[in-house]
Coordinates of C-alpha atoms in Angstrom, one line a residue:
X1 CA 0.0 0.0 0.0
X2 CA 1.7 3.2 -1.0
X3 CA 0.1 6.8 -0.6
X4 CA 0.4 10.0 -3.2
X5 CA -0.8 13.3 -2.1
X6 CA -1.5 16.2 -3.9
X7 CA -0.2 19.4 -2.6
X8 CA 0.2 21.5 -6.0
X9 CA -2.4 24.0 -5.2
X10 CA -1.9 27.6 -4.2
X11 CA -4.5 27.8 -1.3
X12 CA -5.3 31.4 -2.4
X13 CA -8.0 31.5 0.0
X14 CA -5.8 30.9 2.8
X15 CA -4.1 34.0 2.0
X16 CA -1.9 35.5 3.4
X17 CA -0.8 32.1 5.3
X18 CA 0.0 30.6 1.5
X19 CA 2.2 33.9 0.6
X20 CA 5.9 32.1 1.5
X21 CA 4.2 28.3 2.1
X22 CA 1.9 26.0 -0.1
X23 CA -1.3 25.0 1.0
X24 CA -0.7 21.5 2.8
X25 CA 2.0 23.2 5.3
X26 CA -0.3 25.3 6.7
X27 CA -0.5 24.7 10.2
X28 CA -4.1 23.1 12.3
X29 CA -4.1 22.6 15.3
X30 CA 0.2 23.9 15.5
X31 CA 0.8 20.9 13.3
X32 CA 0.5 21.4 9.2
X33 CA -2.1 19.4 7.4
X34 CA 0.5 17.6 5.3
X35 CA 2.4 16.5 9.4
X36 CA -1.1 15.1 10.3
X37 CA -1.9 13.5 7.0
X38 CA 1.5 11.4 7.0
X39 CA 1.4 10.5 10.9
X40 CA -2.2 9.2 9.8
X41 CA -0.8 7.0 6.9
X42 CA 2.2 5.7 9.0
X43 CA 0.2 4.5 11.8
X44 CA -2.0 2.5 9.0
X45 CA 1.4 1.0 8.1
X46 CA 1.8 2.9 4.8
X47 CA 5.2 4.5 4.7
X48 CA 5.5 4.6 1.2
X49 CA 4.6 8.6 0.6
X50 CA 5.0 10.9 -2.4
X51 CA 3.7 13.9 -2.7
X52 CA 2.9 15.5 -5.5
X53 CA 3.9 19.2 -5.6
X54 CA 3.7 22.7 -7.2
X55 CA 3.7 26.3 -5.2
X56 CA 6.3 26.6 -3.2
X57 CA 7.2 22.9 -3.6
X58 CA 10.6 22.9 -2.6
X59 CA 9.6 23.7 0.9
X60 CA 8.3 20.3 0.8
X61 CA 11.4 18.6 -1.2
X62 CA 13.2 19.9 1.7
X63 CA 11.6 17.9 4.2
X64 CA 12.9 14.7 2.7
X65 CA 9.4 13.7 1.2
X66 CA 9.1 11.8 -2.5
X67 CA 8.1 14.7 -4.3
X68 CA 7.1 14.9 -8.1
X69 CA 6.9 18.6 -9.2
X70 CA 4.3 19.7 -11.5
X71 CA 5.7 23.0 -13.3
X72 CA 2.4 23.7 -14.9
X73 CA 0.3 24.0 -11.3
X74 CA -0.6 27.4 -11.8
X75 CA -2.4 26.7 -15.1
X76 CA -3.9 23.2 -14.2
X77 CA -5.4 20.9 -12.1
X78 CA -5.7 17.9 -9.5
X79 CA -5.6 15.2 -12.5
X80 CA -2.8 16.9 -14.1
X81 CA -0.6 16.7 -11.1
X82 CA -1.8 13.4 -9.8
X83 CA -0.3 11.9 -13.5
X84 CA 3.0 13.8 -13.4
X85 CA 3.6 11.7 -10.9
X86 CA 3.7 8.6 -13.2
X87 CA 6.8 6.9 -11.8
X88 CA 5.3 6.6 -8.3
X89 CA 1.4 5.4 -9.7
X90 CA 3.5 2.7 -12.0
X91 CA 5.3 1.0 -8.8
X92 CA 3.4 -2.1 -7.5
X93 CA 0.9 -2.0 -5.1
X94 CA -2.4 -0.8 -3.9
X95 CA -2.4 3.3 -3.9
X96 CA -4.1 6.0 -1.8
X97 CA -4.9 9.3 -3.8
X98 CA -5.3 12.4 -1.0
X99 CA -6.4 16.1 -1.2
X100 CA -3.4 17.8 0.3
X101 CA -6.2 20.3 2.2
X102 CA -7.9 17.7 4.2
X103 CA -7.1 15.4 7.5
X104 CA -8.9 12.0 8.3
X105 CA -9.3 10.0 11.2
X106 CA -7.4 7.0 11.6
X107 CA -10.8 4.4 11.1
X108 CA -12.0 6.2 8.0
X109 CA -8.6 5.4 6.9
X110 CA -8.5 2.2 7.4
X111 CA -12.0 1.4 6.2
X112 CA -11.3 2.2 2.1
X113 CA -7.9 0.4 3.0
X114 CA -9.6 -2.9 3.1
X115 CA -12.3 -1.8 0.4
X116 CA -11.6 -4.1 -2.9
X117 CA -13.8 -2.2 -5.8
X118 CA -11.4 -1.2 -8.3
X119 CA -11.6 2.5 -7.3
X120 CA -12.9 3.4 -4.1
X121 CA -14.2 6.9 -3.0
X122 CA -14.8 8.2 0.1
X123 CA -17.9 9.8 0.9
X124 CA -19.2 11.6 4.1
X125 CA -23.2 10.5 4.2
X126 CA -23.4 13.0 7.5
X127 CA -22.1 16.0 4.9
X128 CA -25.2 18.4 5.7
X129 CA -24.2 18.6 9.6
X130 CA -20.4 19.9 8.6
X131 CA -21.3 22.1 5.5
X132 CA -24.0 24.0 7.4
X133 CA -21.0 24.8 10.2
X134 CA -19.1 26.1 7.1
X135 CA -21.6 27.5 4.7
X136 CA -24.9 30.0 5.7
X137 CA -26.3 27.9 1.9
X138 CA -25.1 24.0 2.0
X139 CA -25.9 24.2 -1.4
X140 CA -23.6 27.1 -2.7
X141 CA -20.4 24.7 -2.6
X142 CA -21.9 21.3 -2.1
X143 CA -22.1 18.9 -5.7
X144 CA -23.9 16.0 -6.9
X145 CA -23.3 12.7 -5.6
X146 CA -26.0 9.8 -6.6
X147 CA -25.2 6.3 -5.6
X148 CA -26.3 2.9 -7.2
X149 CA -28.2 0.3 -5.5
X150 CA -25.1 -1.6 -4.8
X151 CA -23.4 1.6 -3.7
X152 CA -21.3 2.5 -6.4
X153 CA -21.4 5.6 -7.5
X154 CA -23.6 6.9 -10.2
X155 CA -22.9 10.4 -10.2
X156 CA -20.6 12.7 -8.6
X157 CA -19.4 16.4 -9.0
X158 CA -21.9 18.4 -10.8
X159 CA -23.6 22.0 -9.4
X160 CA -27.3 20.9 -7.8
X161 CA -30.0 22.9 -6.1
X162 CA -31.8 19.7 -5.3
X163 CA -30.7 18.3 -1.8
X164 CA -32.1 14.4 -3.8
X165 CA -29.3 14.5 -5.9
X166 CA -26.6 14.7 -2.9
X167 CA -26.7 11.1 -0.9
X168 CA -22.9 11.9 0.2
X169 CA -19.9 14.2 -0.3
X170 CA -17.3 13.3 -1.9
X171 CA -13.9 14.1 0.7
X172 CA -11.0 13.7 -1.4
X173 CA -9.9 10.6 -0.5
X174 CA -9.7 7.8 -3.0
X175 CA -7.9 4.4 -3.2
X176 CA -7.1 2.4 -6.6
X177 CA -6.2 -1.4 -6.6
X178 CA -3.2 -2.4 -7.5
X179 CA -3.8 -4.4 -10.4
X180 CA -6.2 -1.6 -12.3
X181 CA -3.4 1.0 -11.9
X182 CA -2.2 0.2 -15.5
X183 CA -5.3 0.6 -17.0
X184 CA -5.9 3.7 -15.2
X185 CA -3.1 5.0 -16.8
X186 CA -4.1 3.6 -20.1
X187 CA -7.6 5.5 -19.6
X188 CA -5.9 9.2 -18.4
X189 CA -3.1 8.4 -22.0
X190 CA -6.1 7.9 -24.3
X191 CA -7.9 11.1 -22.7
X192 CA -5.1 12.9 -23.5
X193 CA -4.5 11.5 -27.3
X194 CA -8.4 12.6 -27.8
X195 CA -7.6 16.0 -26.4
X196 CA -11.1 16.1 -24.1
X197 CA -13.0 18.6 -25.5
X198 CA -10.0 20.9 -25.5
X199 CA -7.0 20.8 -24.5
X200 CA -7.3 23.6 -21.8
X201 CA -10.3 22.2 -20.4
X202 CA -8.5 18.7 -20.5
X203 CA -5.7 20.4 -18.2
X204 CA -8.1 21.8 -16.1
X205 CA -9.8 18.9 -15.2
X206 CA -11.2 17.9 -11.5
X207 CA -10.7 14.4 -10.1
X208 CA -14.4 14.4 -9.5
X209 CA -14.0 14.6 -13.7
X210 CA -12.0 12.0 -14.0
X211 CA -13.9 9.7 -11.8
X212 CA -16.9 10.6 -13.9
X213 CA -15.5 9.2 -17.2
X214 CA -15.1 6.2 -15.4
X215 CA -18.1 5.4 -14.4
X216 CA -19.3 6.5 -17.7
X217 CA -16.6 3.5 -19.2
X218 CA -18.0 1.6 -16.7
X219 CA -15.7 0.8 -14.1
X220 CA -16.4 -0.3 -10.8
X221 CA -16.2 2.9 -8.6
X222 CA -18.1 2.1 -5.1
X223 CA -18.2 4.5 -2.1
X224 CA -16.3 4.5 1.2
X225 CA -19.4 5.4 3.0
X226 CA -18.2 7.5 6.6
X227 CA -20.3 9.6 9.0
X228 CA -18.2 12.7 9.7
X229 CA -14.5 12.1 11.1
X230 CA -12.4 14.7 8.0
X231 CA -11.9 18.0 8.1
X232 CA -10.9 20.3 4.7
X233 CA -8.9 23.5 4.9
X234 CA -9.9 25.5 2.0
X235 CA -10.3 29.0 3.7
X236 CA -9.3 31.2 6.5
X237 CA -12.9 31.2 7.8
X238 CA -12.6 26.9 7.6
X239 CA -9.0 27.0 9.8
X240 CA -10.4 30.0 12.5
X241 CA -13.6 27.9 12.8
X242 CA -11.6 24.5 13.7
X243 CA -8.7 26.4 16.0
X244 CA -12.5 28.1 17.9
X245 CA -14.1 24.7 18.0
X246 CA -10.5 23.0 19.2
X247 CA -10.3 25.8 21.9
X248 CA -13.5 25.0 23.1
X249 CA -13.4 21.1 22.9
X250 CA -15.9 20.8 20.5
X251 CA -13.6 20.0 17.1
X252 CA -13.8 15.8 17.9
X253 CA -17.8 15.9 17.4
X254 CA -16.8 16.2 13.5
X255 CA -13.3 15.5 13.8
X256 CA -10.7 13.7 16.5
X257 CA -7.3 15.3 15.4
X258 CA -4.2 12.6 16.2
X259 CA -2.4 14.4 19.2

């Protein structure tokens, strides 16, 4: 089991923590997101790490991390970055795919460790309790997610008003088999021969894309159904909220940080 994180991003919203530092070193709790995210994977037994960076990446190199630079991150995306890292997704073995903004507890961890669907997705079914502590309208930042009878996904990442059409949020947190990694890669190389739609949209693409296209070739994408236990830092107002709710013991009902 090996783990890749994705810590290109800017955090422009985090501003003006993100001026000298990239996103993932910003600090929760007086530890950075990217110290509790590793501590997390080590004490599931996965030391294997790489991190794939952009901004202000060599402040990562120079913590002695696995890092595969993507030169472009200003101008492109999550997927973009995630497959510049090539080397690292071709080595053997299951592989974790994390957000570089978010921390996880320990059991949700472990539960789409042992999950065997070819791609597995973690999804928070109690999302309406945490985005209506962070947003006045759930629905201004919260996206499709539509599960199958056998809970696999059906659809995930599109703009709704209709709270029907969001049975989960996604959390940034993905795991792909070992043995489908080649074809993964096969499926991201002919994307990129067909130039998707164009090719600036095609470097622009969200994983919640990605993941789209295949379900819609019709691979086996099921959900790592969790209540709560995550926490994503994508704004000021997100890391001031969790610091108040740490100070007054009240940050483990939706998230129990690793001391």
């Amino acid at each position: 089991m090996r783990a890749l994180i994705l810590a290109a991003g800017e955090g422009s919203r985090l501003r003006p923590l993100t001026e000298n530092k990239p996103k993932a070193l910003v600090e929760l709790c007086n530890k950075s997101l990217l110290e509790r995210q590793v501590a997390t994977l080590k004490i599931a037994g996965i030391s294997d790490i790489a991190i794939a960076t952009g901004y202000r990446g060599e402040q990562i190199q120079k913590l002695g991390f696995d890092c595969y630079h993507n030169p472009d991150y200003a101008s492109t995306n999550m997927v973009n970055s995630l497959f510049n890292a090539l080397p690292f997704l071709e080595k053997k073995g299951d592989l974790i795919v994390s957000y570089g903004d978010i921390v996880y507890q320990l059991d949700n961890l472990e539960k789409i460790i042992t999950s065997d669907a070819a791609v597995s997705v973690m999804i928070d079914k109690q999302w309406l309790k945490y985005w209506q502590l962070r947003f006045i309208d759930p629905l201004s930042d919260a996206e499709s997610l539509i599960l199958n009878d056998d809970c696999t996904i059906k659809e995930l990442g599109l703009k709704t008003q209709n709270y029907n059409d969001i049975q989960g949020q996604y959390i940034g947190l993905i795991k792909v088999r070992g043995d489908k990694l080649t074809a993964l890669i096969n499926f991201y190389q002919d994307l990129a021969r067909q130039k998707l739609s164009n090719i600036k949209d095609f470097n622009n693409m969200y994983l919640t894309d990605f993941i789209q296209l295949l379900i819609n070739a019709n691979w086996d994408v099921g959900a790592t159904c969790v209540n709560g236990g995550w926490l994503e830092v994508d704004s000021l107002e997100d890391l001031n909220l969790y610091e108040e709710l740490a100070k007054d013991k009240k940050l483990d009902s939706y998230c129990k940080l690793e001391k």
